[in-house]
Amino acid sequence: MLAACSPTASLRRPLTSLLPRFLSASSLEKPRLSKVKISEVLQRKHTERWVDSTICYTTSVSEATQIVIERGLSGLMVVDTETNINSESHQKGKVLGMMTSRDILRRFSKGRVEGRSFDAVGEETVQDFMTPLNKVVYGRPEETVGQARDIMAKVGIKCLPIMSKEGRVEGILTARDMTDYGLDAKDKGGKEAFLNSISGRVGMSEHASMADPPSFMAFELNAMNKPLYVNCGTDKMPHPFKTETGVAGNKRLHGPGDYATDCNLSEDAMFTFRPKNTTSNKELTYAGVADGVGSWREYGVDPRLFSRALMGACEDYLNEMDEASEFDNGSVIPVKPNEILAQAHQRVKEQDVIGSSTACVMLFDNDAHQIHFSNLGDSGIIVLRHIDSDVAGVLKRDRVTKREERKSDLRVNFVSQQQLKSFNHPYQFGWTGKENEGDKSASFKDASDLCTSSIHIRRGDIVIMATDGLFDNVDVDDICSIVLQWEIANGFIDDSGDIALREKRWGKGENRGYREGHTIEDLAEELTSVARDRSLDNTRDSPFAILAKENDIMWSGGMPDDCSIVVLHVVGEGSQLKL
């Protein structure tokens, strides 16, 4: 008895005996959901409820809608049921692609816009709108829930197919699957669970009404019916070591510090365009950048030709549409960026211009307060916005620095996705003199592979579209700092960074952006200048160098390259500048 009561004996007692009764040993051993392997989540899901997650490619849209509802699935793998790869497994046949409930909604919406009946759309087959296999993003069973969440958030999808290394689709992971894994059956069902979680929340009052928008949205809501405008600035700078015959070594023959400045040497190309024939309340602004692939010089091809021809064809097509008054039709998006790039690519091929380039084309619609863009490769768009720390801090306290600790409230609000075959190997538009026949692994893509999206824009936003010469050398936080200094220097934002004061000034009709719109060129030039300086700086690792090391490539310092930039400053009055 004495031994049992001794201090050493008590230390040998299980830790769980010292904890409150409601805290069990199993709860201590339970790992964080983000660390759980996807295979474990799928195993539990299939054990509790097996649902066939495949659909035949010949299934009609109407039948697919019914299947999605009955099975309670947000995504289905599209298969060829006539091809049986392994009769002993659950695999129905060869996988052709993927279809989601969101795809069905988009299909019906597109049919309505085109003036087609629901019955006509319902007769189409799944293969007409499924995501083809070479575009489906997938996860691995051995990866974690945290990794799956990251992938789904970055790509913007609700369900993620899980594929083994052997090439079999093991299942489809959804947000519901991940949530259910952390709950026991008794937590989800039963009388007690319903009484504690649901019963008090069933049935809204017949007098229910929507609450007013939050106070911090007041200014934005008042401005929604007013058109916005943009001041546009551009700048372009060649690779610092560029010559007429290519790229020289790190030390130019003319001596240190004697760098190329002739923009005609650049393999980048760009355009800006504003239609003249638009409706009275519309001001549309188009812009595009393209980055020619320098390795074509190894084959005796000038890399500048393709990128210039592509951007030139974009501008030619827009001029033709303008002369035909295609913009004067009141539609929200008169000519879509993906349509422009598709037409331009086809024209470049018809002209038999050999080469390749990445490309990004955007449209700013001042009446709809939106930017529409299409992107292929590693050129892209970022949107900078002043977001009040007090408001954002309520939403993301663990990620947002307190206002008194922040240098400013200017933040990156949007970053476009890049499409890469591998590190430093972007997908691109290209032409070799003949069509690329069925090679899904090729670097060349077409307009159907574009990343196309729309962004809601607010007054005061800064939109930067650029080739990788900027993003490979200047971190987005440093871009924010450069833009902020430009805003302060021109009086667009007060030294205190208080956006409430700016909105108060706007409410009085003070619009400094209209008066000083020419300074947007200064910002574009400053960004290209900083990009060049950073590309030549071997004392610090650039974003390119950091990413290279993460991919087991030893690279230090900057990444010398051509750099082309288009900057839009969103203001409340029309610009006097002409593009």
XYZ file of C-alpha atoms in Angstrom:
579
model
C 0.000 0.000 0.000
C 2.838 2.346 0.841
C 4.459 1.600 -2.461
C 1.251 2.349 -4.310
C 1.003 5.750 -2.679
C 4.622 6.731 -3.221
C 5.547 9.589 -5.558
C 7.322 7.279 -7.980
C 4.263 5.078 -8.223
C 2.002 8.015 -9.003
C 4.324 9.065 -11.803
C 3.954 5.636 -13.334
C 0.156 6.038 -13.514
C -1.268 6.675 -16.987
C -1.552 10.373 -17.883
C -5.222 9.920 -18.789
C -6.075 9.169 -15.134
C -5.021 12.705 -14.207
C -7.253 14.363 -16.837
C -10.939 15.296 -16.576
C -13.301 12.391 -17.107
C -14.697 13.775 -20.346
C -11.244 13.798 -22.015
C -10.478 10.275 -23.176
C -7.218 8.764 -24.337
C -8.623 8.385 -27.847
C -9.214 12.126 -28.120
C -5.551 12.730 -27.276
C -4.380 10.313 -29.927
C -6.652 11.754 -32.620
C -4.482 13.638 -35.139
C -5.347 17.003 -36.571
C -7.593 16.658 -39.594
C -5.104 18.497 -41.793
C -2.518 15.772 -41.052
C -4.818 12.838 -41.863
C -4.001 10.964 -45.071
C -6.525 11.140 -47.892
C -6.540 7.331 -48.122
C -7.932 7.142 -44.569
C -10.699 9.637 -45.356
C -11.698 7.694 -48.494
C -11.585 4.379 -46.639
C -13.979 5.650 -44.014
C -16.200 7.263 -46.651
C -16.484 4.068 -48.710
C -16.991 1.939 -45.614
C -19.927 4.015 -44.444
C -21.535 4.622 -47.836
C -20.405 3.375 -51.231
C -21.736 5.452 -54.129
C -20.776 4.913 -57.753
C -18.819 8.048 -58.728
C -18.710 7.338 -62.473
C -20.947 8.317 -65.356
C -20.897 7.199 -68.977
C -19.735 9.738 -71.549
C -22.923 9.200 -73.602
C -25.229 10.196 -70.703
C -27.464 13.169 -71.500
C -27.410 16.384 -69.473
C -30.934 15.662 -68.191
C -29.926 12.187 -67.009
C -26.704 13.546 -65.491
C -28.708 16.103 -63.500
C -30.881 13.351 -62.058
C -27.843 11.181 -61.243
C -26.099 14.022 -59.419
C -29.207 14.666 -57.307
C -29.952 11.013 -56.514
C -26.376 10.120 -55.607
C -25.761 13.355 -53.713
C -22.485 13.935 -55.511
C -20.890 17.186 -56.606
C -18.526 15.494 -59.050
C -18.413 12.401 -61.287
C -15.671 10.789 -63.341
C -16.697 10.410 -66.995
C -15.812 6.947 -68.297
C -16.090 4.732 -71.341
C -18.104 1.804 -70.003
C -17.342 -0.271 -73.075
C -13.664 -0.444 -72.124
C -13.179 -2.669 -69.088
C -9.631 -2.275 -67.802
C -9.898 -4.428 -64.693
C -13.078 -6.415 -64.130
C -12.062 -7.317 -60.567
C -11.905 -3.689 -59.433
C -14.594 -1.072 -59.027
C -13.245 0.769 -62.061
C -15.895 0.835 -64.759
C -13.586 1.492 -67.667
C -11.290 4.023 -69.219
C -11.539 7.472 -67.616
C -12.151 10.220 -70.182
C -12.615 13.265 -67.969
C -14.603 14.754 -65.116
C -17.969 16.452 -64.728
C -19.317 18.468 -61.776
C -22.709 19.797 -60.762
C -21.321 23.265 -61.405
C -20.607 22.264 -65.020
C -24.271 21.316 -65.460
C -25.419 24.683 -64.138
C -23.023 26.480 -66.457
C -24.320 24.460 -69.393
C -27.933 25.415 -68.719
C -26.929 29.044 -68.142
C -25.026 29.162 -71.432
C -28.006 27.644 -73.231
C -30.297 30.335 -71.816
C -27.930 33.091 -72.978
C -27.845 31.510 -76.446
C -31.654 31.427 -76.532
C -31.900 27.625 -76.419
C -34.570 25.758 -74.484
C -33.841 23.637 -71.411
C -34.978 20.568 -73.328
C -32.480 21.264 -76.103
C -29.630 21.630 -73.594
C -30.804 18.511 -71.764
C -30.354 16.419 -74.907
C -26.623 17.175 -75.056
C -24.241 14.543 -73.732
C -21.739 14.719 -70.889
C -18.787 14.458 -73.263
C -19.799 17.806 -74.791
C -18.826 19.785 -71.697
C -16.774 17.558 -69.399
C -13.306 18.621 -68.293
C -10.933 16.537 -70.453
C -8.503 14.217 -68.738
C -5.418 16.322 -69.462
C -6.963 19.254 -67.539
C -8.226 17.385 -64.472
C -6.347 18.267 -61.265
C -5.938 15.303 -58.917
C -4.499 14.293 -55.537
C -2.666 11.233 -54.256
C -3.938 8.807 -51.578
C -0.752 9.223 -49.537
C -1.146 13.013 -49.364
C -2.866 14.747 -46.447
C -6.182 16.514 -46.070
C -4.269 19.762 -45.614
C -2.599 19.336 -48.997
C -5.949 18.517 -50.593
C -7.510 21.657 -49.128
C -4.670 23.777 -50.494
C -5.094 22.317 -53.985
C -8.874 22.790 -53.959
C -8.611 26.379 -52.728
C -5.952 27.382 -55.265
C -7.731 25.810 -58.224
C -11.217 26.800 -57.032
C -12.832 23.353 -57.096
C -15.276 21.616 -54.735
C -14.173 18.032 -55.356
C -10.799 16.436 -56.018
C -10.324 13.056 -57.746
C -7.723 10.905 -56.017
C -5.497 8.879 -58.333
C -2.991 6.213 -57.316
C 0.484 5.965 -58.798
C -0.789 3.006 -60.825
C -3.200 5.326 -62.622
C -6.458 4.249 -60.967
C -8.978 6.758 -59.642
C -9.525 5.657 -56.035
C -12.413 8.049 -55.370
C -13.471 11.682 -55.277
C -12.689 13.776 -52.199
C -15.134 16.553 -51.240
C -15.309 19.149 -48.461
C -18.105 17.110 -46.894
C -15.888 14.001 -46.781
C -13.202 15.911 -44.912
C -15.699 17.360 -42.441
C -17.427 14.024 -41.832
C -14.133 12.322 -41.050
C -13.761 14.415 -37.901
C -17.233 13.474 -36.617
C -18.485 10.250 -35.091
C -21.799 8.769 -36.196
C -23.427 9.717 -32.887
C -22.267 13.314 -33.387
C -23.985 13.484 -36.776
C -27.199 11.608 -36.021
C -29.582 10.511 -33.316
C -32.122 12.300 -31.161
C -29.586 14.010 -28.905
C -27.573 15.375 -31.827
C -30.706 16.726 -33.495
C -31.985 18.393 -30.302
C -28.635 19.973 -29.488
C -27.649 21.098 -32.980
C -30.665 21.373 -35.266
C -34.046 21.666 -33.564
C -33.585 25.234 -32.369
C -32.562 26.340 -35.861
C -35.380 24.840 -37.904
C -38.028 27.222 -39.244
C -37.506 30.922 -39.868
C -40.028 33.476 -38.663
C -42.567 34.618 -41.234
C -41.360 38.169 -40.534
C -37.763 37.344 -41.471
C -35.971 39.948 -43.573
C -32.423 40.485 -44.803
C -30.080 42.623 -42.708
C -28.605 45.779 -44.173
C -25.119 45.482 -45.685
C -22.300 46.068 -43.185
C -21.328 49.671 -42.592
C -17.876 49.314 -44.166
C -19.599 48.516 -47.507
C -21.587 51.753 -47.563
C -19.234 53.664 -49.855
C -18.831 50.739 -52.245
C -22.603 50.268 -52.536
C -23.140 53.967 -53.245
C -20.575 53.797 -56.034
C -21.898 50.628 -57.678
C -24.137 52.454 -60.127
C -21.425 54.888 -61.165
C -18.991 53.941 -63.930
C -15.296 53.612 -63.184
C -12.387 54.559 -65.396
C -8.699 53.707 -65.639
C -5.504 55.614 -66.225
C -3.154 53.313 -68.100
C 0.632 53.308 -68.133
C 3.046 50.974 -69.922
C 6.763 50.343 -69.991
C 9.069 47.770 -71.533
C 12.725 46.962 -70.983
C 14.908 44.372 -72.741
C 17.049 41.715 -71.086
C 20.081 43.644 -69.713
C 22.505 41.539 -71.778
C 20.424 41.371 -74.963
C 22.063 41.889 -78.347
C 20.827 41.660 -81.917
C 21.990 38.063 -82.071
C 20.777 36.918 -78.680
C 21.907 37.171 -75.061
C 25.541 37.904 -74.250
C 27.392 36.740 -71.159
C 27.055 38.333 -67.738
C 29.821 40.805 -68.668
C 29.040 42.841 -71.753
C 31.947 43.583 -74.076
C 31.275 47.288 -73.599
C 32.097 47.043 -69.912
C 30.246 46.546 -66.596
C 27.037 48.510 -66.210
C 26.565 49.034 -69.947
C 23.214 47.285 -70.298
C 20.827 46.995 -73.218
C 18.104 49.665 -73.352
C 16.785 49.329 -76.911
C 13.240 47.971 -76.541
C 13.386 46.651 -80.087
C 15.704 43.948 -78.750
C 13.029 42.673 -76.360
C 11.301 39.380 -77.080
C 8.252 40.684 -75.182
C 5.347 42.382 -76.936
C 2.304 44.305 -75.735
C -0.696 46.343 -76.827
C -3.359 48.626 -75.363
C -6.621 49.485 -77.083
C -9.775 51.509 -76.436
C -12.692 51.141 -78.891
C -14.205 54.325 -80.236
C -17.606 52.924 -81.193
C -19.080 52.094 -77.782
C -22.335 52.954 -76.077
C -22.383 56.339 -74.340
C -21.894 54.975 -70.826
C -19.158 52.475 -71.683
C -15.403 52.887 -71.754
C -13.674 49.620 -72.564
C -9.934 49.180 -72.128
C -8.071 46.222 -73.612
C -4.453 45.321 -72.964
C -2.175 42.367 -73.591
C 1.367 41.146 -73.007
C 3.290 38.263 -74.558
C 6.704 36.795 -73.743
C 8.546 35.198 -76.670
C 10.526 32.012 -75.971
C 14.222 32.765 -76.466
C 15.282 29.162 -77.084
C 13.963 29.463 -80.656
C 17.254 31.168 -81.545
C 18.865 27.727 -81.330
C 16.790 26.781 -84.405
C 17.596 29.965 -86.325
C 14.243 31.585 -85.486
C 13.945 35.146 -84.128
C 11.859 34.785 -80.905
C 10.581 38.347 -81.261
C 8.551 37.593 -84.360
C 5.931 35.308 -82.825
C 5.126 37.393 -79.738
C 4.874 40.570 -81.816
C 2.711 38.876 -84.427
C 0.383 37.511 -81.719
C -0.131 40.863 -79.990
C -0.389 42.629 -83.345
C -3.096 40.190 -84.439
C -4.988 40.865 -81.190
C -4.966 44.594 -81.871
C -5.888 44.120 -85.552
C -8.882 41.991 -84.582
C -10.073 44.606 -82.065
C -9.717 47.355 -84.682
C -11.830 45.322 -87.107
C -14.512 44.823 -84.463
C -14.448 48.533 -83.668
C -14.811 49.562 -87.311
C -17.739 47.179 -87.624
C -19.292 48.799 -84.522
C -19.364 45.435 -82.756
C -18.712 47.211 -79.457
C -21.789 49.406 -79.781
C -24.273 46.690 -78.836
C -24.765 47.182 -75.098
C -23.433 43.749 -74.141
C -21.398 43.363 -70.949
C -18.437 41.729 -72.713
C -18.466 42.786 -76.403
C -15.361 40.758 -77.315
C -14.012 38.273 -74.810
C -10.241 38.005 -74.209
C -10.229 34.269 -74.969
C -11.955 34.969 -78.302
C -9.324 37.615 -79.105
C -6.460 35.218 -78.380
C -8.123 32.406 -80.327
C -8.511 34.629 -83.393
C -4.990 36.017 -83.033
C -3.410 32.573 -82.690
C -5.216 31.341 -85.785
C -4.066 34.349 -87.796
C -0.444 33.904 -86.716
C -0.562 30.277 -87.843
C -2.091 31.304 -91.178
C 0.765 33.799 -91.595
C 3.133 30.878 -90.887
C 5.042 32.741 -88.177
C 7.261 30.173 -86.464
C 7.872 30.464 -82.719
C 6.000 30.520 -79.419
C 5.138 32.782 -76.496
C 3.112 33.039 -73.327
C 0.235 35.520 -73.450
C -2.227 37.398 -71.278
C -5.060 39.616 -72.547
C -7.482 41.552 -70.352
C -10.550 43.743 -70.738
C -11.603 46.425 -68.245
C -15.359 47.105 -68.354
C -15.957 50.425 -66.605
C -19.746 50.017 -66.426
C -19.683 46.531 -64.901
C -16.698 47.285 -62.612
C -14.981 44.136 -63.846
C -11.780 42.930 -65.412
C -12.040 39.883 -67.654
C -8.807 38.164 -68.612
C -7.391 35.081 -70.301
C -3.905 33.841 -69.545
C -1.576 31.110 -70.797
C 1.843 30.545 -69.254
C 3.674 32.628 -66.653
C 2.644 36.143 -67.655
C -0.214 37.333 -65.489
C -2.183 39.854 -63.457
C -2.178 41.037 -59.851
C -4.689 43.417 -58.246
C -3.632 45.639 -55.326
C -6.283 47.090 -53.012
C -6.430 49.100 -49.799
C -8.271 46.873 -47.325
C -9.030 48.262 -43.862
C -7.115 46.274 -41.223
C -9.846 46.772 -38.643
C -12.392 45.123 -40.939
C -10.108 42.428 -42.346
C -8.725 41.724 -38.888
C -12.171 40.691 -37.716
C -12.340 38.148 -40.519
C -8.759 36.848 -40.306
C -7.329 37.719 -36.936
C -4.651 35.044 -37.123
C -3.270 36.237 -40.451
C -3.668 40.012 -40.482
C -1.170 42.273 -38.760
C -2.704 44.884 -36.483
C -3.133 48.298 -38.068
C -0.630 50.022 -35.764
C 1.958 47.414 -36.760
C 1.316 47.650 -40.513
C 3.106 50.026 -42.846
C -0.046 50.312 -44.958
C -3.322 48.601 -45.822
C -2.354 48.078 -49.475
C -2.470 44.354 -50.145
C -2.524 41.849 -52.958
C -6.206 41.134 -53.536
C -5.837 38.837 -56.546
C -3.087 36.882 -58.303
C -3.770 35.080 -61.579
C -2.792 31.437 -61.945
C 0.187 30.405 -64.025
C 0.254 27.302 -66.211
C 3.560 25.438 -66.181
C 4.651 22.133 -67.679
C 7.490 22.156 -65.144
C 9.664 24.680 -63.327
C 10.635 27.537 -65.693
C 8.802 25.751 -68.516
C 5.491 27.552 -69.103
C 2.772 26.445 -71.479
C 2.574 28.696 -74.531
C 0.953 29.468 -77.861
C 3.157 28.198 -80.658
C 3.540 27.204 -84.274
C 6.145 24.962 -85.888
C 4.688 24.988 -89.376
C 2.322 22.081 -88.766
C -0.459 21.249 -86.351
C 0.339 19.492 -83.090
C -1.590 16.259 -83.470
C -2.813 14.798 -80.200
C 0.347 15.238 -78.107
C -1.172 16.074 -74.715
C 2.255 16.442 -73.112
C 3.408 19.155 -75.515
C 4.259 22.660 -74.353
C 2.018 24.205 -77.018
C -1.603 24.860 -76.121
C -4.508 26.677 -77.738
C -7.309 29.001 -76.629
C -9.302 26.130 -75.109
C -6.520 25.730 -72.522
C -6.571 29.365 -71.368
C -7.103 30.249 -67.722
C -10.073 32.600 -68.085
C -11.624 34.518 -65.207
C -13.288 37.757 -64.088
C -12.390 40.035 -61.183
C -14.581 42.611 -59.448
C -12.732 45.946 -59.354
C -13.145 48.872 -56.952
C -12.202 52.494 -57.237
C -8.619 53.031 -56.140
C -7.418 49.558 -57.186
C -4.097 49.142 -58.963
C -4.028 46.425 -61.636
C -0.626 45.240 -62.873
C -0.291 42.953 -65.873
C 3.244 41.875 -66.705
C 5.533 39.233 -68.146
C 7.575 37.052 -65.809
C 10.469 39.530 -65.907
C 8.650 41.408 -63.127
C 7.233 38.572 -61.045
C 10.440 36.473 -61.159
C 12.489 39.322 -59.693
C 10.241 41.459 -57.489
C 8.267 39.980 -54.612
C 4.603 40.999 -54.451
C 5.154 42.677 -51.066
C 7.870 44.830 -52.628
C 5.529 45.654 -55.508
C 3.008 46.844 -52.904
C 5.643 49.083 -51.310
C 6.584 50.634 -54.668
C 2.941 51.296 -55.539
C 2.249 52.779 -52.090
C 5.124 55.248 -52.416
C 3.765 56.281 -55.816
C 0.290 56.810 -54.342
C 1.600 58.918 -51.477
C 3.876 60.975 -53.737
C 0.911 61.854 -55.976
C -1.595 62.461 -53.176
C -3.829 59.502 -54.037
C -3.523 58.230 -50.475
C -2.629 60.137 -47.305
C 0.611 59.491 -45.428
C -1.423 57.878 -42.643
C -2.832 55.292 -45.055
C -6.352 55.889 -43.730
C -8.687 54.896 -46.574
C -11.656 56.438 -44.722
C -10.161 59.869 -45.416
C -9.773 58.969 -49.081
C -13.403 57.863 -49.349
C -14.503 61.076 -47.632
C -12.551 63.052 -50.226
C -14.154 61.012 -53.013
C -17.577 61.729 -51.514
C -16.905 65.427 -51.985
C -16.095 64.896 -55.635
C -12.320 65.324 -55.323
C -10.647 63.096 -57.911
C -6.877 63.447 -57.996
C -6.544 60.530 -60.359
C -8.147 62.589 -63.154
C -5.851 65.565 -62.584
C -2.608 63.597 -62.343
C -3.274 60.619 -64.591
C -0.041 61.078 -66.525
C 1.972 59.920 -63.507
C 0.847 56.316 -64.061
C 3.660 56.078 -66.617
C 6.099 56.886 -63.795
C 4.831 53.875 -61.826
C 5.253 51.532 -64.805
C 8.799 52.820 -65.367
C 9.662 52.456 -61.674
C 8.492 48.842 -61.639
C 10.531 47.890 -64.714
C 13.561 49.705 -63.283
C 13.334 47.841 -59.982
C 12.827 44.544 -61.841
C 16.054 45.128 -63.802
C 18.040 46.134 -60.699
C 16.830 43.060 -58.804
C 17.606 40.782 -61.762
C 21.251 41.898 -61.580
C 21.495 41.719 -57.792
C 23.404 38.614 -56.680
C 23.281 39.550 -52.986
C 19.667 38.508 -52.495
C 17.557 35.633 -53.731
C 14.775 36.652 -56.089
C 11.358 34.913 -56.108
C 12.719 32.918 -59.069
C 15.775 31.764 -57.091
C 13.704 30.772 -54.073
C 11.353 28.719 -56.230
C 14.281 27.172 -58.106
C 15.815 25.890 -54.881
C 12.469 24.458 -53.824
C 12.636 22.462 -57.073
C 16.198 21.257 -56.360
C 17.811 23.699 -58.789
C 20.737 25.700 -57.445
C 20.142 29.308 -58.457
C 21.040 32.463 -56.564
C 20.315 36.139 -57.107
C 18.030 37.515 -59.776
C 16.786 36.284 -63.138
C 17.790 38.660 -65.982
C 15.005 38.789 -68.524
C 12.888 41.038 -70.718
C 10.177 42.871 -68.765
C 6.907 44.382 -70.025
C 4.337 45.997 -67.747
C 0.841 47.448 -68.134
C -0.491 49.326 -65.069
C -4.112 50.411 -64.592
C -5.144 52.872 -61.882
C -8.908 52.702 -61.279
C -10.380 56.196 -60.805
C -13.788 57.824 -60.633
C -13.610 60.113 -63.668
C -12.668 59.630 -67.294
C -9.021 59.981 -68.250
C -7.686 62.602 -70.611
C -4.954 60.223 -71.691
C -5.289 58.509 -75.044
C -3.958 54.993 -75.566
